[in-house]
Amino acid sequence: FDCVLPTRLARHGTVWTTTNWQQFTKIDLRKSQFQTDNKKIMKNCQCPTCLQGYQRAYISHLIRSREILGLRLATVHNLWVIKELMQRLGRSV
């Protein structure tokens, strides 16, 4: 379990998504396909980044422009995904 992974991935424009909490996907927001993607990072996500309405396209723009806010928003999302996963694992025992 790598404690720096959520921030390292975010620093390179990558965020985690999941639909069922059993299989995860990484999304590279630096890719051009996300420049016009107006969805939240992850459907039904309760992280502060998604709750405040930040869209993939905007975060992609920030990351491509090397704005620190983009890295922070991606980091917050990745940390929330890890926290939520750990809570779900704890409840399942």
mmCIF file of C-alpha atoms in Angstrom:
data_model
loop_
_atom_site.group_PDB
_atom_site.id
_atom_site.type_symbol
_atom_site.label_atom_id
_atom_site.label_comp_id
_atom_site.label_asym_id
_atom_site.label_seq_id
_atom_site.Cartn_x
_atom_site.Cartn_y
_atom_site.Cartn_z
ATOM 1 C CA PHE A 1 0.000 0.000 0.000
ATOM 2 C CA ASP A 2 1.804 3.092 -1.250
ATOM 3 C CA CYS A 3 0.916 6.215 0.740
ATOM 4 C CA VAL A 4 2.165 8.625 -1.936
ATOM 5 C CA LEU A 5 0.304 7.009 -4.834
ATOM 6 C CA PRO A 6 -2.822 9.256 -4.742
ATOM 7 C CA THR A 7 -0.725 12.427 -4.904
ATOM 8 C CA ARG A 8 1.803 11.045 -7.385
ATOM 9 C CA LEU A 9 -0.955 10.005 -9.776
ATOM 10 C CA ALA A 10 -2.705 13.355 -9.396
ATOM 11 C CA ARG A 11 0.552 15.195 -10.078
ATOM 12 C CA HIS A 12 0.633 13.421 -13.442
ATOM 13 C CA GLY A 13 -3.041 14.142 -14.177
ATOM 14 C CA THR A 14 -4.444 10.723 -13.254
ATOM 15 C CA VAL A 15 -7.536 10.109 -11.112
ATOM 16 C CA TRP A 16 -9.259 6.919 -9.977
ATOM 17 C CA THR A 17 -12.844 6.046 -10.782
ATOM 18 C CA THR A 18 -15.087 3.135 -9.941
ATOM 19 C CA THR A 19 -18.709 2.180 -10.429
ATOM 20 C CA ASN A 20 -18.991 -0.780 -8.063
ATOM 21 C CA TRP A 21 -16.092 -0.461 -5.586
ATOM 22 C CA GLN A 22 -14.684 -3.762 -6.801
ATOM 23 C CA GLN A 23 -12.943 -2.661 -9.978
ATOM 24 C CA PHE A 24 -11.069 0.611 -10.416
ATOM 25 C CA THR A 25 -10.116 2.549 -13.511
ATOM 26 C CA LYS A 26 -7.483 5.236 -13.894
ATOM 27 C CA ILE A 27 -8.320 8.256 -16.022
ATOM 28 C CA ASP A 28 -5.539 10.415 -17.446
ATOM 29 C CA LEU A 29 -7.073 13.888 -17.565
ATOM 30 C CA ARG A 30 -4.182 15.142 -19.728
ATOM 31 C CA LYS A 31 -5.629 13.298 -22.725
ATOM 32 C CA SER A 32 -7.438 15.427 -25.298
ATOM 33 C CA GLN A 33 -10.698 13.481 -24.984
ATOM 34 C CA PHE A 34 -11.276 15.118 -21.586
ATOM 35 C CA GLN A 35 -10.983 18.691 -22.860
ATOM 36 C CA THR A 36 -14.723 18.735 -23.563
ATOM 37 C CA ASP A 37 -15.925 16.186 -20.988
ATOM 38 C CA ASN A 38 -18.374 18.025 -18.733
ATOM 39 C CA LYS A 39 -18.984 15.124 -16.340
ATOM 40 C CA LYS A 40 -17.749 14.910 -12.781
ATOM 41 C CA ILE A 41 -14.663 12.763 -12.304
ATOM 42 C CA MET A 42 -16.773 9.887 -10.979
ATOM 43 C CA LYS A 43 -20.528 9.339 -11.006
ATOM 44 C CA ASN A 44 -22.122 9.600 -7.530
ATOM 45 C CA CYS A 45 -18.818 10.746 -6.023
ATOM 46 C CA GLN A 46 -19.052 12.520 -2.685
ATOM 47 C CA CYS A 47 -15.529 13.977 -2.623
ATOM 48 C CA PRO A 48 -15.204 17.765 -2.216
ATOM 49 C CA THR A 49 -13.932 18.123 -5.795
ATOM 50 C CA CYS A 50 -17.002 16.454 -7.318
ATOM 51 C CA LEU A 51 -19.473 17.903 -4.808
ATOM 52 C CA GLN A 52 -18.369 21.415 -5.749
ATOM 53 C CA GLY A 53 -19.158 20.637 -9.382
ATOM 54 C CA TYR A 54 -15.684 20.610 -10.915
ATOM 55 C CA GLN A 55 -15.822 18.924 -14.297
ATOM 56 C CA ARG A 56 -13.261 16.735 -16.026
ATOM 57 C CA ALA A 57 -12.790 19.355 -18.750
ATOM 58 C CA TYR A 58 -11.960 22.113 -16.274
ATOM 59 C CA ILE A 59 -9.580 19.971 -14.245
ATOM 60 C CA SER A 60 -7.992 18.783 -17.500
ATOM 61 C CA HIS A 61 -7.485 22.407 -18.519
ATOM 62 C CA LEU A 62 -5.905 23.245 -15.155
ATOM 63 C CA ILE A 63 -3.543 20.284 -15.311
ATOM 64 C CA ARG A 64 -2.529 20.958 -18.913
ATOM 65 C CA SER A 65 -1.912 24.616 -17.961
ATOM 66 C CA ARG A 66 0.199 23.497 -15.004
ATOM 67 C CA GLU A 67 -2.099 25.290 -12.557
ATOM 68 C CA ILE A 68 -1.630 23.972 -9.033
ATOM 69 C CA LEU A 69 -5.409 23.949 -8.447
ATOM 70 C CA GLY A 70 -5.790 21.103 -10.943
ATOM 71 C CA LEU A 71 -3.314 18.958 -9.043
ATOM 72 C CA ARG A 72 -5.011 19.756 -5.749
ATOM 73 C CA LEU A 73 -8.473 18.892 -7.050
ATOM 74 C CA ALA A 74 -7.223 15.597 -8.470
ATOM 75 C CA THR A 75 -5.379 14.807 -5.219
ATOM 76 C CA VAL A 76 -8.458 15.500 -3.096
ATOM 77 C CA HIS A 77 -10.481 13.163 -5.286
ATOM 78 C CA ASN A 78 -7.875 10.367 -5.173
ATOM 79 C CA LEU A 79 -7.512 10.655 -1.396
ATOM 80 C CA TRP A 80 -11.289 10.474 -0.977
ATOM 81 C CA VAL A 81 -11.448 7.328 -3.135
ATOM 82 C CA ILE A 82 -8.776 5.661 -0.956
ATOM 83 C CA LYS A 83 -10.544 6.740 2.249
ATOM 84 C CA GLU A 84 -13.900 5.484 1.018
ATOM 85 C CA LEU A 85 -12.385 2.171 -0.080
ATOM 86 C CA MET A 86 -10.776 1.657 3.333
ATOM 87 C CA GLN A 87 -14.059 2.477 5.116
ATOM 88 C CA ARG A 88 -15.928 -0.001 2.942
ATOM 89 C CA LEU A 89 -13.327 -2.670 3.614
ATOM 90 C CA GLY A 90 -13.568 -2.029 7.346
ATOM 91 C CA ARG A 91 -17.360 -2.345 7.306
ATOM 92 C CA SER A 92 -17.197 -5.605 5.346
ATOM 93 C CA VAL A 93 -15.191 -7.454 7.989
#
